Amino acid sequence: QERERLEWQSMLASVLSGDVLKSEKTRIAVALDSLGDEQNNFHQSIWLGVRAKFHGRSVEEERMKLEERRVRTVDAVIGEIMNFRAIRNEEDNGKDMTTSALQQVTAVLQRLEVVQSLYPNLKAFYLDKPIAAEGPFQARCDTLNTWSTVLVSLKHHFDLLRRWTGSDTLDVNQPNTSHEVPIATHGASKSGSQLADGTSFVERLLKEESMQRTFEKGFLVTVHSFLGSVRDAQVNLSPLFREMNLPTFENQLVPLISFPTKLAQAGLRLRLDYVQKLKDPDMLIIDQMTEDLKLSIGLACTLKRQYEAFLAPDPGGNWNLPQCISEDYDLTILEALTNLFKLIHWKLKSGAKGVYFKETDVLEAQWATFNDVSLTAGGSSLVAEQLCSLTNKLMVRVTNYFDTQVRRKMSDEQIISWYGKILDSVRLRYRKLQRFARVLTQRFSNSAEYSIEDVPLDHFISLLILSDHFLVYTHSLEEDGVYVVASNTLFDRPESIRQILTQAFHVDEITNEDGTRASYVLVLSPQTHFLWNGRVMVLDIPKVQLDMKDGRVRLVADGPQRRLGLSKQAFKESLEPMDEDGESLLEPMTLTCLNDVQAHLPSVNRELRKIARATNRLAESTVDSVHHVRSSLRAANGCQELLGNWYLFASEHGQHAHRYMDRSSLLKFNRLLIKLAISWVSFICDDCDPTDRKTFKWAVNALEFTLHRTRRNILHLPDEQFEMLRHKVASCMTLLISHFDILGARSTLEARKEKEKQEELMKSQVSKIHLDEEEDFSFPRQRDAAFIDSSTRLFWERMSGAIHQLDDARAITGLKHRTLGKVLDDEKPEDRSLVFLASSSSNISMRWQQGRFIGAGAFGSVYLAVNLDSGSLMAVKEIKFQELSGLPNLYSQIKDELSVMEMLHHPNVVEYYGIEVHRDKVYIFEEYCQGGSLAALLEHGRIEDEAIIQVYTMQMLEGLAYLHSRGIVHRDIKPDNILLDHLGVIKFVDFGAAKILAKNQRSIQRSRRAPDISVNGLANVNGLAVMSNGLTGTPMYMSPEIIKNDKRGRHGAMDIWSLGCVVLEFATGKKPWSNLDNEWAIMFHIGVATQHPPLPEPGQLSEVGISFIKQCLTIDPMKRPTATELMEHRWMLEFREALL
């Protein structure tokens, strides 16, 4: 079978290699070539025919014309490209070389294009002129095309940036660079005229979105990728650029490269100016500015790293840009970081509930920013100093709080609860701060210090040279008598030497210790001169304050903890040189270590020592406080468990602090711990119940602690102290013996008794439960919305949370899809109306910055904003004009309504600041209310405290009385339109204008402008000016006269009805008419109703309060009392008297 296969394969090979197949292959190939030539000739004929037809010639005439032009131009153009070299002509004296070269390149490329147009395709061109297909010609053509494309693209990007910034020099801080927004009019003579905005480009940019989003999207991303392409082109094509005398792109690129960093720096500077103006800011402002600064600092650091890598020179010398980043760029970043720490300190010392137990969490949340800044020159030392300083302040604050609160005087009833709260709070804060302080100490401690006062210096230097250390000549430290010697592992890493000496810590720490050799730097401060005859590295290092004392050597490792340990071990081995046989080459040397672990920068080390002192003081206060607490609780009953926990806390943290305490503080602290041990054993013997099992547990802990503390100090105890300790320990051992259970007999008996006790307890509880159930069935509960089953409440809380998340996601998605505005055209009526709206006296142009997104609705988006001039918070509504068609008639009514809002100034009415009108959007500025709406408050149930209801009702009455006195009726009073500020003060708000702008359609909640307009521009109802007319408001809060369109009624009567409905909802937690199915059913019921909605049950509100609601819900609007009359109601008078 194998032979048969081999014969078959041999036969196949002979057929394929035979003459017959070869001749047939040749014949078919010739036939195919001829067919291809025919097709090619066919295509050329078509091209020639079309060309002849286009020029109005015959085909033969066109062929002759082409041949003549090819002979006359093609070789000349190819020769021109092969010999092209840009030159400066005499007529180009007024132009720079780049412009002149671009004209020459464009001209020769146009001639090449004309030559290539004489052929049907490039293949025909290359067949006719083989030199054009060769590498040199192709390379020159590609170079000319690339050079020309880059310059044209540069000009295009410059034009885009000039239009975007409004500045010919791309100056982002130049004022009056906007010719479009905002629209403003001044005086009747200039009605409709537009004035340029006086703000700078960066100020306008921060109004609309964060700097982070500006850099993450669109144009600036395109610029960055384009600059990378330019660098690649210049580096790769530089030889041909020089050969053809084409100017490089460096000078043209400098403004474009510097623009992103200038923009980031300007945004950072603007925020810094605002932060420096703050005085006693609100917590919300602190949080907002902290987030803004953090993002701006991170962006500035990221841009610097990107562009420093981009500006790095090419090894071949083909890319050498001048410095494009501002000289004070790093200083701005460091100043911003200092102010960030200032904001964080304000937040931490505010004492806010959300911060009290999360101080270290606030600091740890900023680590990414700290790491970013640490890569900046001088950043790591600033981060280390500020972090340590802030941690020290926190330690001191906790210690002072502990010392003062433990010694507060109070009654016996209060003292147990108070000490329990202090113990819980300080224990949690203490542990977190201790852990954070330990992390900082470990992160920043990267050096050790030795003494060389008593050792021969020449021998020490000889040992260093023998172990291949090398001298680093810095040009700065030597003048102070300080010299730098580095380990041999750093000889080819000069930048690492600079980082080790100048940086307080390294962001990219070495985590994989295996196989990584120790790298360290020795800083010598000898008392005498020495001769170095080993290797030397010359490295410019800026002067660093090291505060070296004479006769010292400071070892600075390339990292903390294990890296420092490896470096110390390597340094020790270098002072004990051995040959291959283990014989000493020179006499070994041992240096005295003065400080095992420290930070090599004195400024950081000082702060670490402060933290250590604060930690020691807190530990001493904790241990020493037990004696005061015990004496304070001696007269109180039931305090044994609290004291036991206090002793346990003091002992645990005392031992923990003992492990990290320096030698100078140990002696004093040991005495405190021994005193604590004696006090703890005394407490067990004297104050605790010997039959309680907890006493046994406490006794074991106390004895173990006593043994541990006296193990090495037993001989140092005074005789009196030792005698007391021995006596108390003996008593404690007696207590322990009494609890011992031999063979489990005692535990079995006690277990049986305990089981019987538990059974009796369960029987009594079961009987009580049955009794309660019978009472529930016998006496049904009244309608009380305050009772809700716990599982039901948890379910609705989960559902509400999910719905809120969905709303937030929808709002964010809607925010991302922004639309472009439109240019005003005076010929269009809607544009004329927009200018008319801009002529409002409340149209302002202020310096403000957009903050976080608050919410969105059908009418637009609401953001938190900061007034950069006053430092106050605002709520800004951004309303975009999606469709202007059909809106012109509504602009005037918006202006009227805003004019009404502009007149209102009252503590219970939201303050309106003004509007800023743009072509594609309108910003409405109002007072920001941190407390949210009453509707959000009522989602959690009714208000059970009647005094709170009275407070809110009184404030609403005062607000309505003010509105009605100004001739204004709100007509849409409901919980959604009532906000609370940060102090809990009621504020009426009106969203009518926003809804008009967003939606031009007739609905239940629609235009508030009446068809009947009075002289003062306000609508009239019953001869009185109001804010609205028509079917306006939410049905369940509407008064009967609104539904029936009855014009009768006292001024503001409809608002009083709505007020009664809101107070009703306060008391019951349910909306009025909540028993009806839908809004139309409610409207029908109100229209034909002869009675008010169901009133609260007597258990929900007092009789006087129910009487007040009845007065508000009087059916006849002529008999319904006014806000002023209701303020004299007995319910309100009693409340005023209670306040007095």
CSV table of C-alpha atoms in Angstrom, one decimal, residues 439-810:
chain,number,residue,atom,x,y,z
A,439,VAL,CA,0.0,54.7,57.4
A,440,LEU,CA,1.4,58.2,57.0
A,441,THR,CA,4.4,57.4,59.2
A,442,GLN,CA,5.2,54.2,57.3
A,443,ARG,CA,4.7,55.9,53.9
A,444,PHE,CA,6.9,58.9,54.6
A,445,SER,CA,9.7,57.3,56.8
A,446,ASN,CA,12.3,56.4,54.3
A,447,SER,CA,15.7,57.1,56.0
A,448,ALA,CA,17.9,56.3,58.9
A,449,GLU,CA,20.6,58.4,60.5
A,450,TYR,CA,24.1,57.3,61.7
A,451,SER,CA,26.9,58.9,63.5
A,452,ILE,CA,30.5,59.0,62.1
A,453,GLU,CA,32.0,61.2,64.8
A,454,ASP,CA,34.0,58.4,66.5
A,455,VAL,CA,35.1,56.5,63.4
A,456,PRO,CA,38.1,57.2,61.1
A,457,LEU,CA,36.7,59.0,58.1
A,458,ASP,CA,39.3,57.9,55.6
A,459,HIS,CA,38.6,54.2,56.4
A,460,PHE,CA,34.9,54.8,56.1
A,461,ILE,CA,35.4,56.4,52.6
A,462,SER,CA,37.7,53.5,51.6
A,463,LEU,CA,35.0,51.0,52.5
A,464,LEU,CA,32.4,52.9,50.4
A,465,ILE,CA,34.8,53.0,47.4
A,466,LEU,CA,35.6,49.3,47.8
A,467,SER,CA,31.9,48.5,47.7
A,468,ASP,CA,31.5,50.3,44.4
A,469,HIS,CA,29.6,53.4,45.8
A,470,PHE,CA,30.1,56.6,43.7
A,471,LEU,CA,30.1,60.3,44.6
A,472,VAL,CA,27.4,62.5,43.2
A,473,TYR,CA,28.5,66.1,42.6
A,474,THR,CA,25.3,68.2,42.8
A,475,HIS,CA,26.7,71.8,42.4
A,476,SER,CA,24.4,72.9,45.3
A,477,LEU,CA,24.9,70.8,48.5
A,478,GLU,CA,28.7,70.9,48.6
A,479,GLU,CA,28.9,74.6,49.5
A,480,ASP,CA,27.2,73.7,52.8
A,481,GLY,CA,29.7,70.9,53.5
A,482,VAL,CA,27.2,68.2,52.5
A,483,TYR,CA,28.1,65.4,50.1
A,484,VAL,CA,26.0,62.7,48.4
A,485,VAL,CA,27.2,59.2,47.8
A,486,ALA,CA,25.0,56.7,46.0
A,487,SER,CA,24.9,52.9,45.8
A,488,ASN,CA,26.2,51.2,42.6
A,489,THR,CA,22.7,50.2,41.5
A,490,LEU,CA,21.9,53.9,40.8
A,491,PHE,CA,24.9,54.7,38.6
A,492,ASP,CA,22.8,54.4,35.4
A,493,ARG,CA,19.7,56.0,36.9
A,494,PRO,CA,20.5,59.7,37.6
A,495,GLU,CA,16.9,60.7,37.6
A,496,SER,CA,16.2,58.2,40.4
A,497,ILE,CA,18.9,59.9,42.5
A,498,ARG,CA,17.2,63.2,42.0
A,499,GLN,CA,13.8,61.8,43.0
A,500,ILE,CA,15.2,60.1,46.1
A,501,LEU,CA,16.7,63.3,47.4
A,502,THR,CA,13.9,65.7,46.5
A,503,GLN,CA,10.7,63.8,46.9
A,504,ALA,CA,9.2,63.1,50.3
A,505,PHE,CA,7.7,59.8,49.0
A,506,HIS,CA,7.3,57.9,45.7
A,507,VAL,CA,3.9,57.4,44.1
A,508,ASP,CA,5.0,54.3,42.2
A,509,GLU,CA,6.4,52.3,45.1
A,510,ILE,CA,8.2,49.0,44.5
A,511,THR,CA,5.8,46.3,45.6
A,512,ASN,CA,7.7,43.3,44.3
A,513,GLU,CA,10.6,43.0,46.7
A,514,ASP,CA,12.0,39.7,45.3
A,515,GLY,CA,15.0,40.1,42.9
A,516,THR,CA,15.0,43.9,43.4
A,517,ARG,CA,18.4,45.2,44.7
A,518,ALA,CA,18.4,47.8,47.3
A,519,SER,CA,19.0,51.4,46.0
A,520,TYR,CA,19.9,54.2,48.4
A,521,VAL,CA,21.7,57.5,48.7
A,522,LEU,CA,24.0,58.4,51.6
A,523,VAL,CA,24.1,62.1,52.6
A,524,LEU,CA,27.4,62.8,54.4
A,525,SER,CA,28.2,65.8,56.7
A,526,PRO,CA,31.8,65.1,57.8
A,527,GLN,CA,33.6,67.2,60.3
A,528,THR,CA,36.9,67.0,58.2
A,529,HIS,CA,37.8,67.0,54.6
A,530,PHE,CA,38.2,63.7,52.8
A,531,LEU,CA,39.7,62.4,49.5
A,532,TRP,CA,37.4,60.5,47.1
A,533,ASN,CA,39.3,58.5,44.4
A,534,GLY,CA,36.3,56.4,43.3
A,535,ARG,CA,33.7,56.9,40.5
A,536,VAL,CA,32.0,60.4,40.3
A,537,MET,CA,28.7,61.4,38.7
A,538,VAL,CA,28.0,65.1,38.0
A,539,LEU,CA,24.3,65.7,38.4
A,540,ASP,CA,22.6,69.1,38.9
A,541,ILE,CA,20.2,68.8,41.8
A,542,PRO,CA,18.2,71.8,43.2
A,543,LYS,CA,19.2,72.8,46.7
A,544,VAL,CA,17.3,70.7,49.3
A,545,GLN,CA,17.0,71.7,53.0
A,546,LEU,CA,18.3,68.6,54.8
A,547,ASP,CA,19.4,70.2,58.1
A,548,MET,CA,22.4,67.9,58.4
A,549,LYS,CA,24.4,68.0,61.7
A,550,ASP,CA,28.2,67.6,61.6
A,551,GLY,CA,29.5,64.0,61.9
A,552,ARG,CA,26.3,62.4,60.5
A,553,VAL,CA,25.4,60.1,57.7
A,554,ARG,CA,21.8,59.9,56.5
A,555,LEU,CA,20.8,56.9,54.5
A,556,VAL,CA,17.8,57.7,52.2
A,557,ALA,CA,16.2,54.6,50.6
A,558,ASP,CA,14.2,54.4,47.5
A,559,GLY,CA,11.1,53.5,49.5
A,560,PRO,CA,9.7,53.0,53.0
A,561,GLN,CA,9.4,50.0,55.3
A,562,ARG,CA,10.9,46.9,53.6
A,563,ARG,CA,12.9,49.0,51.0
A,564,LEU,CA,14.4,50.9,53.9
A,565,GLY,CA,15.3,47.6,55.7
A,566,LEU,CA,16.9,46.2,52.6
A,567,SER,CA,18.9,49.4,52.1
A,568,LYS,CA,20.1,49.4,55.7
A,569,GLN,CA,21.2,45.7,55.4
A,570,ALA,CA,23.0,46.4,52.1
A,571,PHE,CA,24.8,49.4,53.7
A,572,LYS,CA,25.8,47.4,56.7
A,573,GLU,CA,27.2,44.6,54.4
A,574,SER,CA,29.2,47.2,52.5
A,575,LEU,CA,31.0,48.2,55.7
A,576,GLU,CA,32.0,44.5,56.2
A,577,PRO,CA,33.7,43.7,52.9
A,578,MET,CA,34.5,40.0,52.2
A,579,ASP,CA,36.3,38.2,49.4
A,580,GLU,CA,35.1,35.0,47.7
A,581,ASP,CA,36.6,32.9,50.4
A,582,GLY,CA,34.8,34.8,53.2
A,583,GLU,CA,38.0,36.6,54.3
A,584,SER,CA,37.8,40.3,55.3
A,585,LEU,CA,39.3,42.6,52.7
A,586,LEU,CA,39.5,45.6,55.1
A,587,GLU,CA,38.8,46.0,58.7
A,588,PRO,CA,35.0,46.0,59.1
A,589,MET,CA,33.2,49.1,60.6
A,590,THR,CA,30.1,49.4,62.7
A,591,LEU,CA,28.3,52.8,62.8
A,592,THR,CA,26.0,53.9,65.7
A,593,CYS,CA,22.4,54.3,64.4
A,594,LEU,CA,20.9,57.4,66.0
A,595,ASN,CA,17.5,57.1,64.4
A,596,ASP,CA,16.2,53.8,62.9
A,597,VAL,CA,13.3,55.3,61.0
A,598,GLN,CA,12.5,58.8,60.0
A,599,ALA,CA,11.6,61.0,57.0
A,600,HIS,CA,14.7,62.4,55.2
A,601,LEU,CA,13.2,65.8,54.7
A,602,PRO,CA,13.2,67.8,57.9
A,603,SER,CA,10.0,69.6,57.2
A,604,VAL,CA,8.1,66.3,56.9
A,605,ASN,CA,10.0,64.7,59.8
A,606,ARG,CA,8.9,67.6,62.1
A,607,GLU,CA,5.3,67.0,61.3
A,608,LEU,CA,5.7,63.2,61.9
A,609,ARG,CA,7.2,64.0,65.3
A,610,LYS,CA,4.2,66.2,66.1
A,611,ILE,CA,1.9,63.3,65.1
A,612,ALA,CA,3.9,61.0,67.4
A,613,ARG,CA,3.6,63.5,70.3
A,614,ALA,CA,-0.1,64.0,69.7
A,615,THR,CA,-0.6,60.2,69.6
A,616,ASN,CA,1.3,59.7,72.8
A,617,ARG,CA,-0.7,62.4,74.5
A,618,LEU,CA,-4.0,60.9,73.4
A,619,ALA,CA,-2.8,57.4,74.6
A,620,GLU,CA,-1.8,58.9,77.9
A,621,SER,CA,-5.1,60.7,78.3
A,622,THR,CA,-7.0,57.5,77.5
A,623,VAL,CA,-5.1,55.5,80.0
A,624,ASP,CA,-5.2,58.2,82.7
A,625,SER,CA,-8.9,58.9,82.2
A,626,VAL,CA,-10.0,55.6,83.7
A,627,HIS,CA,-9.2,56.7,87.2
A,628,HIS,CA,-11.3,59.9,86.9
A,629,VAL,CA,-14.2,57.9,85.3
A,630,ARG,CA,-14.1,55.3,88.1
A,631,SER,CA,-14.2,57.9,90.8
A,632,SER,CA,-17.0,59.8,89.0
A,633,LEU,CA,-19.1,56.6,88.7
A,634,ARG,CA,-18.4,55.3,92.3
A,635,ALA,CA,-21.8,56.6,93.5
A,636,ALA,CA,-23.8,55.5,90.5
A,637,ASN,CA,-25.5,52.1,90.2
A,638,GLY,CA,-25.2,49.7,87.3
A,639,CYS,CA,-22.0,51.1,85.9
A,640,GLN,CA,-19.8,48.0,86.2
A,641,GLU,CA,-20.2,47.0,82.5
A,642,LEU,CA,-19.4,50.6,81.4
A,643,LEU,CA,-16.3,50.7,83.6
A,644,GLY,CA,-15.3,47.2,82.4
A,645,ASN,CA,-15.5,48.4,78.7
A,646,TRP,CA,-13.5,51.5,79.6
A,647,TYR,CA,-10.7,49.5,81.2
A,648,LEU,CA,-10.6,47.2,78.2
A,649,PHE,CA,-10.5,50.1,75.8
A,650,ALA,CA,-7.7,51.8,77.8
A,651,SER,CA,-5.6,48.6,78.0
A,652,GLU,CA,-6.0,47.7,74.4
A,653,HIS,CA,-5.0,51.1,73.1
A,654,GLY,CA,-2.4,51.6,75.7
A,655,GLN,CA,-0.6,48.4,74.6
A,656,HIS,CA,-1.1,49.3,70.9
A,657,ALA,CA,0.4,52.8,71.4
A,658,HIS,CA,3.3,51.2,73.5
A,659,ARG,CA,4.5,49.3,70.4
A,660,TYR,CA,5.0,52.4,68.3
A,661,MET,CA,6.2,54.8,71.1
A,662,ASP,CA,9.7,56.3,71.1
A,663,ARG,CA,12.2,55.6,73.8
A,664,SER,CA,11.9,59.0,75.4
A,665,SER,CA,8.2,58.5,76.3
A,666,LEU,CA,8.3,54.9,77.2
A,667,LEU,CA,9.3,55.3,80.9
A,668,LYS,CA,6.5,57.6,81.8
A,669,PHE,CA,4.0,55.6,79.8
A,670,ASN,CA,5.0,52.3,81.4
A,671,ARG,CA,4.3,53.8,84.8
A,672,LEU,CA,0.8,54.8,83.6
A,673,LEU,CA,0.1,51.3,82.3
A,674,ILE,CA,1.2,49.7,85.6
A,675,LYS,CA,-1.0,52.1,87.5
A,676,LEU,CA,-3.9,51.1,85.1
A,677,ALA,CA,-3.2,47.4,85.8
A,678,ILE,CA,-3.4,47.9,89.5
A,679,SER,CA,-6.6,50.0,89.2
A,680,TRP,CA,-8.2,47.4,86.9
A,681,VAL,CA,-7.5,44.6,89.4
A,682,SER,CA,-8.8,46.8,92.2
A,683,PHE,CA,-12.0,47.5,90.3
A,684,ILE,CA,-12.6,43.7,89.8
A,685,CYS,CA,-12.1,43.0,93.5
A,686,ASP,CA,-13.8,46.0,95.0
A,687,ASP,CA,-16.6,47.1,92.7
A,688,CYS,CA,-17.8,44.0,90.7
A,689,ASP,CA,-20.3,41.4,91.7
A,690,PRO,CA,-18.2,38.2,92.3
A,691,THR,CA,-21.1,35.9,91.3
A,692,ASP,CA,-21.5,37.5,87.9
A,693,ARG,CA,-20.0,35.6,85.0
A,694,LYS,CA,-18.9,38.8,83.3
A,695,THR,CA,-16.7,39.5,86.4
A,696,PHE,CA,-14.8,36.2,85.7
A,697,LYS,CA,-14.2,37.4,82.1
A,698,TRP,CA,-13.0,40.8,83.2
A,699,ALA,CA,-10.8,39.3,85.9
A,700,VAL,CA,-9.0,37.1,83.3
A,701,ASN,CA,-8.4,40.1,81.1
A,702,ALA,CA,-7.2,42.2,84.0
A,703,LEU,CA,-4.8,39.5,85.2
A,704,GLU,CA,-3.4,38.9,81.7
A,705,PHE,CA,-2.8,42.6,81.2
A,706,THR,CA,-1.1,42.9,84.6
A,707,LEU,CA,1.2,40.0,83.8
A,708,HIS,CA,2.1,41.5,80.5
A,709,ARG,CA,2.8,44.9,81.9
A,710,THR,CA,4.9,43.7,84.9
A,711,ARG,CA,6.9,41.0,83.0
A,712,ARG,CA,9.9,43.3,82.5
A,713,ASN,CA,9.1,45.9,85.1
A,714,ILE,CA,8.4,43.9,88.3
A,715,LEU,CA,11.7,44.8,89.9
A,716,HIS,CA,11.2,48.5,89.3
A,717,LEU,CA,7.9,48.8,91.2
A,718,PRO,CA,7.9,50.6,94.5
A,719,ASP,CA,7.3,48.4,97.5
A,720,GLU,CA,3.9,50.0,98.4
A,721,GLN,CA,2.7,49.6,94.8
A,722,PHE,CA,3.9,46.0,94.6
A,723,GLU,CA,2.2,45.1,97.9
A,724,MET,CA,-1.1,46.5,96.8
A,725,LEU,CA,-0.8,44.7,93.5
A,726,ARG,CA,0.0,41.4,95.1
A,727,HIS,CA,-3.0,41.8,97.5
A,728,LYS,CA,-5.4,42.7,94.7
A,729,VAL,CA,-4.2,39.9,92.5
A,730,ALA,CA,-4.7,37.4,95.3
A,731,SER,CA,-8.3,38.6,95.8
A,732,CYS,CA,-8.8,38.3,92.1
A,733,MET,CA,-7.5,34.8,92.0
A,734,THR,CA,-9.9,33.9,94.8
A,735,LEU,CA,-12.7,35.2,92.7
A,736,LEU,CA,-11.5,33.1,89.7
A,737,ILE,CA,-11.4,30.0,91.8
A,738,SER,CA,-15.0,30.5,93.0
A,739,HIS,CA,-16.1,30.4,89.3
A,740,PHE,CA,-14.2,27.2,88.4
A,741,ASP,CA,-16.5,24.4,87.5
A,742,ILE,CA,-15.2,20.9,88.4
A,743,LEU,CA,-16.3,18.2,85.9
A,744,GLY,CA,-19.2,20.5,84.7
A,745,ALA,CA,-21.4,19.9,87.7
A,746,ARG,CA,-22.1,23.5,88.4
A,747,SER,CA,-22.7,24.4,84.8
A,748,THR,CA,-25.3,21.6,84.4
A,749,LEU,CA,-27.3,22.8,87.4
A,750,GLU,CA,-27.1,26.4,86.3
A,751,ALA,CA,-28.1,25.4,82.7
A,752,ARG,CA,-31.2,23.7,84.1
A,753,LYS,CA,-32.2,26.7,86.1
A,754,GLU,CA,-31.6,29.0,83.2
A,755,LYS,CA,-33.7,26.8,80.9
A,756,GLU,CA,-36.6,26.9,83.4
A,757,LYS,CA,-36.3,30.7,83.7
A,758,GLN,CA,-36.4,31.1,79.9
A,759,GLU,CA,-39.5,28.9,79.6
A,760,GLU,CA,-41.3,31.0,82.2
A,761,LEU,CA,-40.3,34.2,80.4
A,762,MET,CA,-41.5,32.8,77.1
A,763,LYS,CA,-44.9,31.8,78.5
A,764,SER,CA,-45.4,35.3,79.9
A,765,GLN,CA,-44.5,36.9,76.6
A,766,VAL,CA,-46.8,34.6,74.6
A,767,SER,CA,-49.7,35.3,76.9
A,768,LYS,CA,-49.0,39.1,76.5
A,769,ILE,CA,-48.9,38.8,72.7
A,770,HIS,CA,-52.3,37.0,72.7
A,771,LEU,CA,-53.7,39.7,74.9
A,772,ASP,CA,-52.5,42.4,72.6
A,773,GLU,CA,-54.0,40.7,69.6
A,774,GLU,CA,-57.3,40.4,71.3
A,775,GLU,CA,-57.2,44.1,72.2
A,776,ASP,CA,-56.4,44.9,68.5
A,777,PHE,CA,-59.5,42.9,67.4
A,778,SER,CA,-61.7,44.3,70.1
A,779,PHE,CA,-60.7,47.9,69.6
A,780,PRO,CA,-59.9,48.7,65.9
A,781,ARG,CA,-57.3,51.3,65.3
A,782,GLN,CA,-58.3,54.8,64.2
A,783,ARG,CA,-57.2,56.0,60.8
A,784,ASP,CA,-53.7,56.9,61.7
A,785,ALA,CA,-51.2,57.2,58.8
A,786,ALA,CA,-48.3,57.2,61.3
A,787,PHE,CA,-48.6,53.5,61.8
A,788,ILE,CA,-47.0,51.6,58.9
A,789,ASP,CA,-45.8,48.0,59.1
A,790,SER,CA,-41.9,47.8,59.0
A,791,SER,CA,-41.8,45.4,56.1
A,792,THR,CA,-44.1,47.6,54.1
A,793,ARG,CA,-42.0,50.7,54.8
A,794,LEU,CA,-38.8,48.9,53.8
A,795,PHE,CA,-40.4,47.7,50.5
A,796,TRP,CA,-41.6,51.2,49.6
A,797,GLU,CA,-38.2,52.7,50.5
A,798,ARG,CA,-36.5,50.2,48.1
A,799,MET,CA,-39.0,51.0,45.4
A,800,SER,CA,-38.6,54.8,45.9
A,801,GLY,CA,-34.8,54.4,45.7
A,802,ALA,CA,-35.0,52.4,42.5
A,803,ILE,CA,-37.3,55.0,40.9
A,804,HIS,CA,-34.9,57.9,42.0
A,805,GLN,CA,-32.0,56.1,40.5
A,806,LEU,CA,-33.9,55.6,37.2
A,807,ASP,CA,-34.8,59.3,37.2
A,808,ASP,CA,-31.2,60.3,37.8
A,809,ALA,CA,-30.0,58.1,35.0
A,810,ARG,CA,-32.6,59.6,32.6
